[in-house]
PDB file of C-alpha atoms in Angstrom:
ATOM      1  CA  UNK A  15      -5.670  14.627  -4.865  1.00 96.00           C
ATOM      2  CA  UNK A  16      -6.797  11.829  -7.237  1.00 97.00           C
ATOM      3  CA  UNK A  17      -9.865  10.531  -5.808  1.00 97.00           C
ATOM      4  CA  UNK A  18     -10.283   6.755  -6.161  1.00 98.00           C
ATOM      5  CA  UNK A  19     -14.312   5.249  -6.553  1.00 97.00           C
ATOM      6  CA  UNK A  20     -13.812   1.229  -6.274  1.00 98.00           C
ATOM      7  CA  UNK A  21     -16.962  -1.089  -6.429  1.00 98.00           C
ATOM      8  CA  UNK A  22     -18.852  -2.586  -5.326  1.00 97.00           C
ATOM      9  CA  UNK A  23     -17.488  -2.517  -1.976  1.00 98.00           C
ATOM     10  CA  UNK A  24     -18.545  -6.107  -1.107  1.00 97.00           C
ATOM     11  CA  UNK A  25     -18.999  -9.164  -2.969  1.00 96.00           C
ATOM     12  CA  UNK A  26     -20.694 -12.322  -2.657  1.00 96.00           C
ATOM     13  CA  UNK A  27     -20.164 -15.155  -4.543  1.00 96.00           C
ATOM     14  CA  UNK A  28     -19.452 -19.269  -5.518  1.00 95.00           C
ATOM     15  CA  UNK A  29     -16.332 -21.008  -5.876  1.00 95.00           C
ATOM     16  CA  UNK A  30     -15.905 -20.632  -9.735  1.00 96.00           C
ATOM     17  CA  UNK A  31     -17.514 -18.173 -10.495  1.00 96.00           C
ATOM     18  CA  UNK A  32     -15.938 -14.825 -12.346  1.00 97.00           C
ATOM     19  CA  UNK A  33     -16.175 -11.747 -10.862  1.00 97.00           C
ATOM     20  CA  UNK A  34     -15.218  -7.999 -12.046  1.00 98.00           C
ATOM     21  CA  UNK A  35     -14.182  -5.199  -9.276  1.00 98.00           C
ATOM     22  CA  UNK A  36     -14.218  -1.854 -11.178  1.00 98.00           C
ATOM     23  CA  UNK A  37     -11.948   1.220 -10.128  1.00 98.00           C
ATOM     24  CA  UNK A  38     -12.530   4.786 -11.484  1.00 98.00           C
ATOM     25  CA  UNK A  39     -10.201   7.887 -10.764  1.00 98.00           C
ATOM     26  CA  UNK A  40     -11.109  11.587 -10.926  1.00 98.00           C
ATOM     27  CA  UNK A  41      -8.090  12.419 -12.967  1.00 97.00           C
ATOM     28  CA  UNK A  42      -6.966  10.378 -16.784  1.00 98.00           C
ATOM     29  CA  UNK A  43      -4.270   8.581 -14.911  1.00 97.00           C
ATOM     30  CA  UNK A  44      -2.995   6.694 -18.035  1.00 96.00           C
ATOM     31  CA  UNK A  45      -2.246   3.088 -16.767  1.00 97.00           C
ATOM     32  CA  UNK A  46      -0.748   3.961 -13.538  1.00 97.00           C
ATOM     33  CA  UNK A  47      -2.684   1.896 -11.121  1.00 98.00           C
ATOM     34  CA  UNK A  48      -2.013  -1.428  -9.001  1.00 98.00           C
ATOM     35  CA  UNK A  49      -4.192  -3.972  -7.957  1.00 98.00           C
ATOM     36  CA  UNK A  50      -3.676  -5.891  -4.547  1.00 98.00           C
ATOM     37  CA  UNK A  51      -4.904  -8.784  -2.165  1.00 98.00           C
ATOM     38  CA  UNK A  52      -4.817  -8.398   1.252  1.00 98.00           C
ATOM     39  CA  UNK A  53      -6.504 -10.993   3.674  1.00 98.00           C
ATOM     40  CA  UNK A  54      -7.038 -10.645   7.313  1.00 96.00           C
ATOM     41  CA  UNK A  55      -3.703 -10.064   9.234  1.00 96.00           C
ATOM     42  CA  UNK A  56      -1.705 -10.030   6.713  1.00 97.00           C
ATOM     43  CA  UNK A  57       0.299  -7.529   4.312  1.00 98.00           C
ATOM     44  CA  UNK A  58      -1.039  -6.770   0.845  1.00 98.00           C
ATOM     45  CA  UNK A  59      -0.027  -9.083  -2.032  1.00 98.00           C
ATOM     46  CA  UNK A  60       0.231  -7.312  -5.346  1.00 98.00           C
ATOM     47  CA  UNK A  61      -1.721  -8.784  -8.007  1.00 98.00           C
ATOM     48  CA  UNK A  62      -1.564  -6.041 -11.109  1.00 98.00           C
ATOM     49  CA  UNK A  63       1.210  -3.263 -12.200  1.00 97.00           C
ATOM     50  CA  UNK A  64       0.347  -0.767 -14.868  1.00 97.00           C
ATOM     51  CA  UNK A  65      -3.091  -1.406 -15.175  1.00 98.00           C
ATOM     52  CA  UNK A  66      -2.650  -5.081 -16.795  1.00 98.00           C
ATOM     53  CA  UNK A  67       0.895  -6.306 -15.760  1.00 97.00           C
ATOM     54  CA  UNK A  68       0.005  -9.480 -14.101  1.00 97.00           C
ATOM     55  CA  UNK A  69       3.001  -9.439 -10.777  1.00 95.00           C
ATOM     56  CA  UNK A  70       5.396 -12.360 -11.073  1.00 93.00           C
ATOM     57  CA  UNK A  71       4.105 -15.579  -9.463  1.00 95.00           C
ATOM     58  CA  UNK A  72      -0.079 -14.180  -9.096  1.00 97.00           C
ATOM     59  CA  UNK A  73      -1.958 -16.741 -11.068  1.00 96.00           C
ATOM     60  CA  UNK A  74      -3.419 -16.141 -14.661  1.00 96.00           C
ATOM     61  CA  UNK A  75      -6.951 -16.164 -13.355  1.00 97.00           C
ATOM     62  CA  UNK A  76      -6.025 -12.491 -12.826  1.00 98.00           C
ATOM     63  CA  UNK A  77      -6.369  -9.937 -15.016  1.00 98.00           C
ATOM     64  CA  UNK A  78      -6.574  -6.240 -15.170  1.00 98.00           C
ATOM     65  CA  UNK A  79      -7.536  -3.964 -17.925  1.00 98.00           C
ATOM     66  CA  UNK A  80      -8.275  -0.322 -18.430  1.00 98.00           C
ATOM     67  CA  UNK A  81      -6.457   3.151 -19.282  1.00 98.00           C
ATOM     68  CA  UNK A  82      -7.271   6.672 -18.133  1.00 97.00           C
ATOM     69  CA  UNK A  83      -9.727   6.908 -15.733  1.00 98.00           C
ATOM     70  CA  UNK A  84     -11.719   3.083 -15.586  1.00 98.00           C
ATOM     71  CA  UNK A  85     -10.166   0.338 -14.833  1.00 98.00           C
ATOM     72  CA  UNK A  86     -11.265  -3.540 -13.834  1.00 98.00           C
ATOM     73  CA  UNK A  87     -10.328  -6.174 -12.033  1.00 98.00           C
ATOM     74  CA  UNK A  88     -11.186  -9.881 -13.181  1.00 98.00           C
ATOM     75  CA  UNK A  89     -10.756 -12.613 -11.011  1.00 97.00           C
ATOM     76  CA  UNK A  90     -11.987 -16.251 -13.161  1.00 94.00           C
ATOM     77  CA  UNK A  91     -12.855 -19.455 -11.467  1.00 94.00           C
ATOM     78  CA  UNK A  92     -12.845 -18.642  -8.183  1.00 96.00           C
ATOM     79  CA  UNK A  93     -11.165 -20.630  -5.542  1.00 95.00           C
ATOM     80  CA  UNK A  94     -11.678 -20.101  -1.633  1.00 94.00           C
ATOM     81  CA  UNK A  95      -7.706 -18.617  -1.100  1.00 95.00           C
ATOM     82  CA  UNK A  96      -9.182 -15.991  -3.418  1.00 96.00           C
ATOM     83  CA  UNK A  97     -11.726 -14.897  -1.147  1.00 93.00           C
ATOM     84  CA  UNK A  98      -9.965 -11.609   0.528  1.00 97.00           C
ATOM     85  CA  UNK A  99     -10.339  -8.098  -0.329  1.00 98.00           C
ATOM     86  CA  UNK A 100      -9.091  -6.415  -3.049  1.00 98.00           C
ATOM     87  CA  UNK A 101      -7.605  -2.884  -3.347  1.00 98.00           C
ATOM     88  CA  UNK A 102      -6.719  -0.577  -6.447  1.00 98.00           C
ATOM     89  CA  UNK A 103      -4.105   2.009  -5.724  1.00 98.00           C
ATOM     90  CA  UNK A 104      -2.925   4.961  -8.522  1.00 98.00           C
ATOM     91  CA  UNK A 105       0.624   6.067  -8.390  1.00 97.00           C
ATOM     92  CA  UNK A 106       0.824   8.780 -11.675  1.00 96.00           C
ATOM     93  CA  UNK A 107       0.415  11.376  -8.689  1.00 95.00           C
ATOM     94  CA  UNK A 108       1.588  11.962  -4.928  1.00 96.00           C
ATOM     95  CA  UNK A 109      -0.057  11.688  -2.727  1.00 97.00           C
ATOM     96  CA  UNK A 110      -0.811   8.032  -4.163  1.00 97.00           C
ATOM     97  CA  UNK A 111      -4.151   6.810  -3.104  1.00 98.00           C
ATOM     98  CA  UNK A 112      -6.262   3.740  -2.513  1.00 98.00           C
ATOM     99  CA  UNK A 113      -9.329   2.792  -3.301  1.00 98.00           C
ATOM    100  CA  UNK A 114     -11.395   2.389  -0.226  1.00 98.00           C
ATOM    101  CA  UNK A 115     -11.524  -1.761  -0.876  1.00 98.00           C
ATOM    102  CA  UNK A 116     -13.658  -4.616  -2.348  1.00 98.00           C
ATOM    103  CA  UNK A 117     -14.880  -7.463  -0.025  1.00 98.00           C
ATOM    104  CA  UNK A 118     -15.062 -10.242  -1.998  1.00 97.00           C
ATOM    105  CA  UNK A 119     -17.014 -12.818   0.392  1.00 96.00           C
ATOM    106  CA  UNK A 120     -18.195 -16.887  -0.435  1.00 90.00           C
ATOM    107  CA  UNK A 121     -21.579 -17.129  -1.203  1.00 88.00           C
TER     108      UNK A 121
ATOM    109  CA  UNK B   2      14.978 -13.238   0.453  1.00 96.00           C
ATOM    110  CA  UNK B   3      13.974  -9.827   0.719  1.00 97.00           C
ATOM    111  CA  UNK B   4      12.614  -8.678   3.896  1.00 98.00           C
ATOM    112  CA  UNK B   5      10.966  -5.939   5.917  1.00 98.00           C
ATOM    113  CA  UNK B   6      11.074  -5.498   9.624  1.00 98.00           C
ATOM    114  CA  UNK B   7       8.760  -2.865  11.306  1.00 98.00           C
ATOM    115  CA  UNK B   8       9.209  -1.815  14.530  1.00 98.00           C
ATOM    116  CA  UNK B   9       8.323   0.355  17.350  1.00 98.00           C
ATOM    117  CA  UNK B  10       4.555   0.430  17.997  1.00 98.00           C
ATOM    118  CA  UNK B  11       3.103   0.273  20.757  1.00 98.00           C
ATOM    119  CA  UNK B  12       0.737   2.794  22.755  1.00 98.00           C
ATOM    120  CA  UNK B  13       0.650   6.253  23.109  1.00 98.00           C
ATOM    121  CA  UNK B  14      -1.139   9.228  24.369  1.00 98.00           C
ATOM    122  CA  UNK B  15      -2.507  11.587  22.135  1.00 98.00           C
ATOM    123  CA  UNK B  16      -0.056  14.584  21.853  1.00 98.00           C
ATOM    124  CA  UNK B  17       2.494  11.964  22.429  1.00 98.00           C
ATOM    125  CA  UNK B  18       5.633  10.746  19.891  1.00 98.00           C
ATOM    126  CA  UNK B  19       6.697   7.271  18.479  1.00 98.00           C
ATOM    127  CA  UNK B  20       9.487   6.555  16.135  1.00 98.00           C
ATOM    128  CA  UNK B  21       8.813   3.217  13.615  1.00 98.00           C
ATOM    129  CA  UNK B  22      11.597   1.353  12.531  1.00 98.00           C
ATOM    130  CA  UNK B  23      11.952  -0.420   9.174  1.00 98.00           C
ATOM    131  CA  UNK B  24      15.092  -3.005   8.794  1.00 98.00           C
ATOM    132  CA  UNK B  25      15.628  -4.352   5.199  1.00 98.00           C
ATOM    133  CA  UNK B  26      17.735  -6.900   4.304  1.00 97.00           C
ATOM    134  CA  UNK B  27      17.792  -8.880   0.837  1.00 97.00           C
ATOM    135  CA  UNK B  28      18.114  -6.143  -1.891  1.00 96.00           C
ATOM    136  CA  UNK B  29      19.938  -2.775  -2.497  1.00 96.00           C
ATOM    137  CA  UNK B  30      18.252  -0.455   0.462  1.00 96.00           C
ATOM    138  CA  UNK B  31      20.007   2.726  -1.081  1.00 95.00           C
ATOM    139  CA  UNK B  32      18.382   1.812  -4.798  1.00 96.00           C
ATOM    140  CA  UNK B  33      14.939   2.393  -3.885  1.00 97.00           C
ATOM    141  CA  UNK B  34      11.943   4.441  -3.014  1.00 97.00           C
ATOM    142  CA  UNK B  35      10.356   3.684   0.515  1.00 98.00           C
ATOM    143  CA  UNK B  36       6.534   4.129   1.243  1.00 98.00           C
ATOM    144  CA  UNK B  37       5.188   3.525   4.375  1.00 98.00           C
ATOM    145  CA  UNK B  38       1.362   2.757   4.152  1.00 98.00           C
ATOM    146  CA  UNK B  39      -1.203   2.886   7.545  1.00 98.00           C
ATOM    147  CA  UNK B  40      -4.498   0.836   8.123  1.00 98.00           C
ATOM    148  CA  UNK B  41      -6.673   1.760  10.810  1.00 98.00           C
ATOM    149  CA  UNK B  42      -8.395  -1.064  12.178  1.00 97.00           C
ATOM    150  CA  UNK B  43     -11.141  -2.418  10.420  1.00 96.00           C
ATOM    151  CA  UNK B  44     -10.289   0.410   7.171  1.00 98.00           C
ATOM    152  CA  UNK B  45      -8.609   0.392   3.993  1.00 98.00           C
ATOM    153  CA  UNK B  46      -5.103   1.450   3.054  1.00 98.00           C
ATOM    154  CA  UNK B  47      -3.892   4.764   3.351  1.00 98.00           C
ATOM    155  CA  UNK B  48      -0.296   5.716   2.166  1.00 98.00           C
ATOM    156  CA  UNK B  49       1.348   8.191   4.013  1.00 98.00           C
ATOM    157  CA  UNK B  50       4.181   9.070   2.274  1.00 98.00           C
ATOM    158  CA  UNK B  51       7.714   8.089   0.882  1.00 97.00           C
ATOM    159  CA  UNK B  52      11.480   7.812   1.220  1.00 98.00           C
ATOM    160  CA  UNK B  53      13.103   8.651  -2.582  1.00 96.00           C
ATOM    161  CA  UNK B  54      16.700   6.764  -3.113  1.00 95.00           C
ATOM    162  CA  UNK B  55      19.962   8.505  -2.963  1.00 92.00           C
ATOM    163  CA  UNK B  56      19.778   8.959  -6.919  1.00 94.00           C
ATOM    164  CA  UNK B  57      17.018  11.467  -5.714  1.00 93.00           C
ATOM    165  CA  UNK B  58      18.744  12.729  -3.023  1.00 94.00           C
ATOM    166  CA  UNK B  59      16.492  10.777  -0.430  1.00 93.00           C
ATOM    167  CA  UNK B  60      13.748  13.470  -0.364  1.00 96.00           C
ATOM    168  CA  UNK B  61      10.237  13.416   0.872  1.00 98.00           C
ATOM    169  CA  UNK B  62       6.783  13.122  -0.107  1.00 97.00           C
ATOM    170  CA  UNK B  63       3.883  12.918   2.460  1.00 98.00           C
ATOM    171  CA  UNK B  64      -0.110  12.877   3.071  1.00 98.00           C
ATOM    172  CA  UNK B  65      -2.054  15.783   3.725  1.00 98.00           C
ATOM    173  CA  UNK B  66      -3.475  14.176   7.008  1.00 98.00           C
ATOM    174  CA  UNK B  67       0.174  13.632   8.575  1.00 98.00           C
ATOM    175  CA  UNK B  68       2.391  16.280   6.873  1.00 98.00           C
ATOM    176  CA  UNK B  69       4.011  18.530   9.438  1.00 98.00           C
ATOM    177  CA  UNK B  70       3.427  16.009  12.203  1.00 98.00           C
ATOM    178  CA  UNK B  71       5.421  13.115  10.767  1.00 98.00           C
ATOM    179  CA  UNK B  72       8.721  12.793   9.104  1.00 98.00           C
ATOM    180  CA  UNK B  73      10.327   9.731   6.947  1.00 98.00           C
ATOM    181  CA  UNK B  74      14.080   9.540   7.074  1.00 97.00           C
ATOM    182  CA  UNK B  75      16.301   6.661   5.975  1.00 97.00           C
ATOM    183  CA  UNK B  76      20.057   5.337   7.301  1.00 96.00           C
ATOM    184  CA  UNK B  77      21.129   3.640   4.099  1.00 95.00           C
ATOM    185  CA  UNK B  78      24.298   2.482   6.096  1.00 96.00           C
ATOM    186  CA  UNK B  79      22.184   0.392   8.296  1.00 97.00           C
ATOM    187  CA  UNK B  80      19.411  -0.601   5.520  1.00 97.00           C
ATOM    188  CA  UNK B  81      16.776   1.086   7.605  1.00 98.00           C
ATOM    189  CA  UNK B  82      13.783   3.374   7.043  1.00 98.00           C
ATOM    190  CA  UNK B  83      12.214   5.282   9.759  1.00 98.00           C
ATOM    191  CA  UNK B  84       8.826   6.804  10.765  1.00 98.00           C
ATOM    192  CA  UNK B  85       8.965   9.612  13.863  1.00 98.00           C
ATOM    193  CA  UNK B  86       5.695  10.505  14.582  1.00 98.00           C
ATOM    194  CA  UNK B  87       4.867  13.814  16.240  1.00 98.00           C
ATOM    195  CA  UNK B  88       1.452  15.282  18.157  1.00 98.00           C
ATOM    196  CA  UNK B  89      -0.139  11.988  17.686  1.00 98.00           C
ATOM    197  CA  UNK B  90      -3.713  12.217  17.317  1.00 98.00           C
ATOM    198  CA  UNK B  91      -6.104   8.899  18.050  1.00 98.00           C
ATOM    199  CA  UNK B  92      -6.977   8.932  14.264  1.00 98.00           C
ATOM    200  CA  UNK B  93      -3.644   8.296  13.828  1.00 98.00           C
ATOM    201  CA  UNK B  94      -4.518   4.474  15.626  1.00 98.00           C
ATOM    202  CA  UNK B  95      -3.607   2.185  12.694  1.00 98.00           C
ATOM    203  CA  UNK B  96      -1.435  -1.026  11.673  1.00 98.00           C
ATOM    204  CA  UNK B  97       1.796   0.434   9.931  1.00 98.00           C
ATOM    205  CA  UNK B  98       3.364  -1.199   7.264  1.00 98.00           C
ATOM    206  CA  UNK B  99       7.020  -0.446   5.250  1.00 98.00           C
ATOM    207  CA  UNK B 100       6.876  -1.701   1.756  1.00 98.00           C
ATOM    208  CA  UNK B 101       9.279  -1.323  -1.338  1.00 98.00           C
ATOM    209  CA  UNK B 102       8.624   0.296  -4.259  1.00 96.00           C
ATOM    210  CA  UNK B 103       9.722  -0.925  -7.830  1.00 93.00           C
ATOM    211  CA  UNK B 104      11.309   1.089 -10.694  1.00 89.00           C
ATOM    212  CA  UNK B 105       7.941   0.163 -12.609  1.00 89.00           C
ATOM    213  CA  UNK B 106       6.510   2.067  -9.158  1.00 90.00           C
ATOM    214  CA  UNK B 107       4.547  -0.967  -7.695  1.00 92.00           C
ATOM    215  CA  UNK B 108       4.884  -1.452  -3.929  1.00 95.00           C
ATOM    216  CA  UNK B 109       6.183  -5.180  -4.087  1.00 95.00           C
ATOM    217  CA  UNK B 110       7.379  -6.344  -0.961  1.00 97.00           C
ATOM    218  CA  UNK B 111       5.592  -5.446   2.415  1.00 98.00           C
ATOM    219  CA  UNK B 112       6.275  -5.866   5.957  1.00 98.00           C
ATOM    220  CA  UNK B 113       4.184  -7.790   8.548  1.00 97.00           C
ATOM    221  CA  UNK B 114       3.035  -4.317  10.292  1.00 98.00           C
ATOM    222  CA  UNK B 115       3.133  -2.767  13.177  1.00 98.00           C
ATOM    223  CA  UNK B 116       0.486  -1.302  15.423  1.00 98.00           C
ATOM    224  CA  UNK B 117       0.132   2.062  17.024  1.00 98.00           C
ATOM    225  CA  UNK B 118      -2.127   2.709  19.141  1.00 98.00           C
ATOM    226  CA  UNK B 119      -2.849   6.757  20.250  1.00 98.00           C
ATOM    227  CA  UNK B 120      -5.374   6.443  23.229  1.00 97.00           C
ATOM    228  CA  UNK B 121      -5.400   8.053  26.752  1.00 96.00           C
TER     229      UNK B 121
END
């Protein structure tokens, strides 16, 4: 299985600020990783497709970036709806897997 | 409007069975790949497998931790995806959620969840 390493797991931090949640996979994956949002009691919202594919509607302010086996996350100018926590998922391989999650909390 | 439906959680002994229910309504059922994905309280995400189309001849891929205890099937006549759970075990205690998956392979619409609970 593709082993997922996502960090840091939490996050503290000030409306507007930029922050960066990396995501590194045991296996070159080429771009085949998704980023989502999920806040409490609720579904996750996909944010990124194929590594930098910003999803239809999600907000510039997001951006991915990476190939084979490091990837990142950029969130700019914080807001507080963006205060959630963040997961990066690969799907080159089954069984897809999840990183374990980034807490991204207001300072 | 596309739109997932779980269904059918509730609680259950350990050993016990439970059979989730996904209804979809809003976009071609039959086109698409099916994941269902688990999150035990207070965890991350943890897929646990997946429903191919009928281009793919609706076959099956699952997670270690489940395979052999749990089986996805789909009715594409009634737009529904389906979880039967087997020997439950109270790691198996988790939110589950159906969500679609896209050609591009990104799972872009979710449903709301629903909870199973394996406890004596």
């Amino acid at each position: 299985d593709i082993q997922m390493t996502q960090s840091p797991s939490s996050l503290s931090a000030s409306v507007g600020d930029r922050v960066t949640i990396t995501c590194q996979t045991s296996e070159d994956i080429s771009n085949s990783l998704a980023w989502f949002q999920q806040k409490p009691g609720r579904a996750p919202k996909p944010l990124i497709h194929a590594a930098s594919n910003l999803q239809t509607g999600v907000p510039s302010k997001f951006s991915g970036s990476g190939s084979g086996t490091h990837f990142s996350l950029i969130i700019s100018s914080l807001q507080p709806e963006d205060f959630a926590t963040y997961y990066c998922q690969q799907y080159q391989t089954y069984p897809i897997t999840f990183g374990q999650g980034t807490r991204l909390e207001i300072k | 409007e596309v739109q997932l439906v779980e269904s059918g959680g509730g609680l259950v002994q350990p050993g016990g069975s439970l059979r989730l229910s996904c209804a979809v309504s809003g976009f071609s059922f039959n086109d698409h790949y099916m994941d269902w994905v688990r999150q035990a309280p207070g965890k991350g995400l943890e897929w646990v497998g997946c429903s191919r189309n009928k281009a793919n001849k609706q076959t099956t891929e699952y997670a270690a931790s489940v395979k052999g205890r749990f089986t996805i099937s789909r009715d594409d006549s009634r737009n529904s995806l389906y979880l039967q759970m087997n020997s439950l075990r109270p790691e198996d205690t988790a939110v589950y959620f159906c969500t679609r998956m896209t050609a591009t392979w990104l799972n872009d619409y979710w449903g709301q969840g629903t909870l199973v609970t394996v406890s004596s």
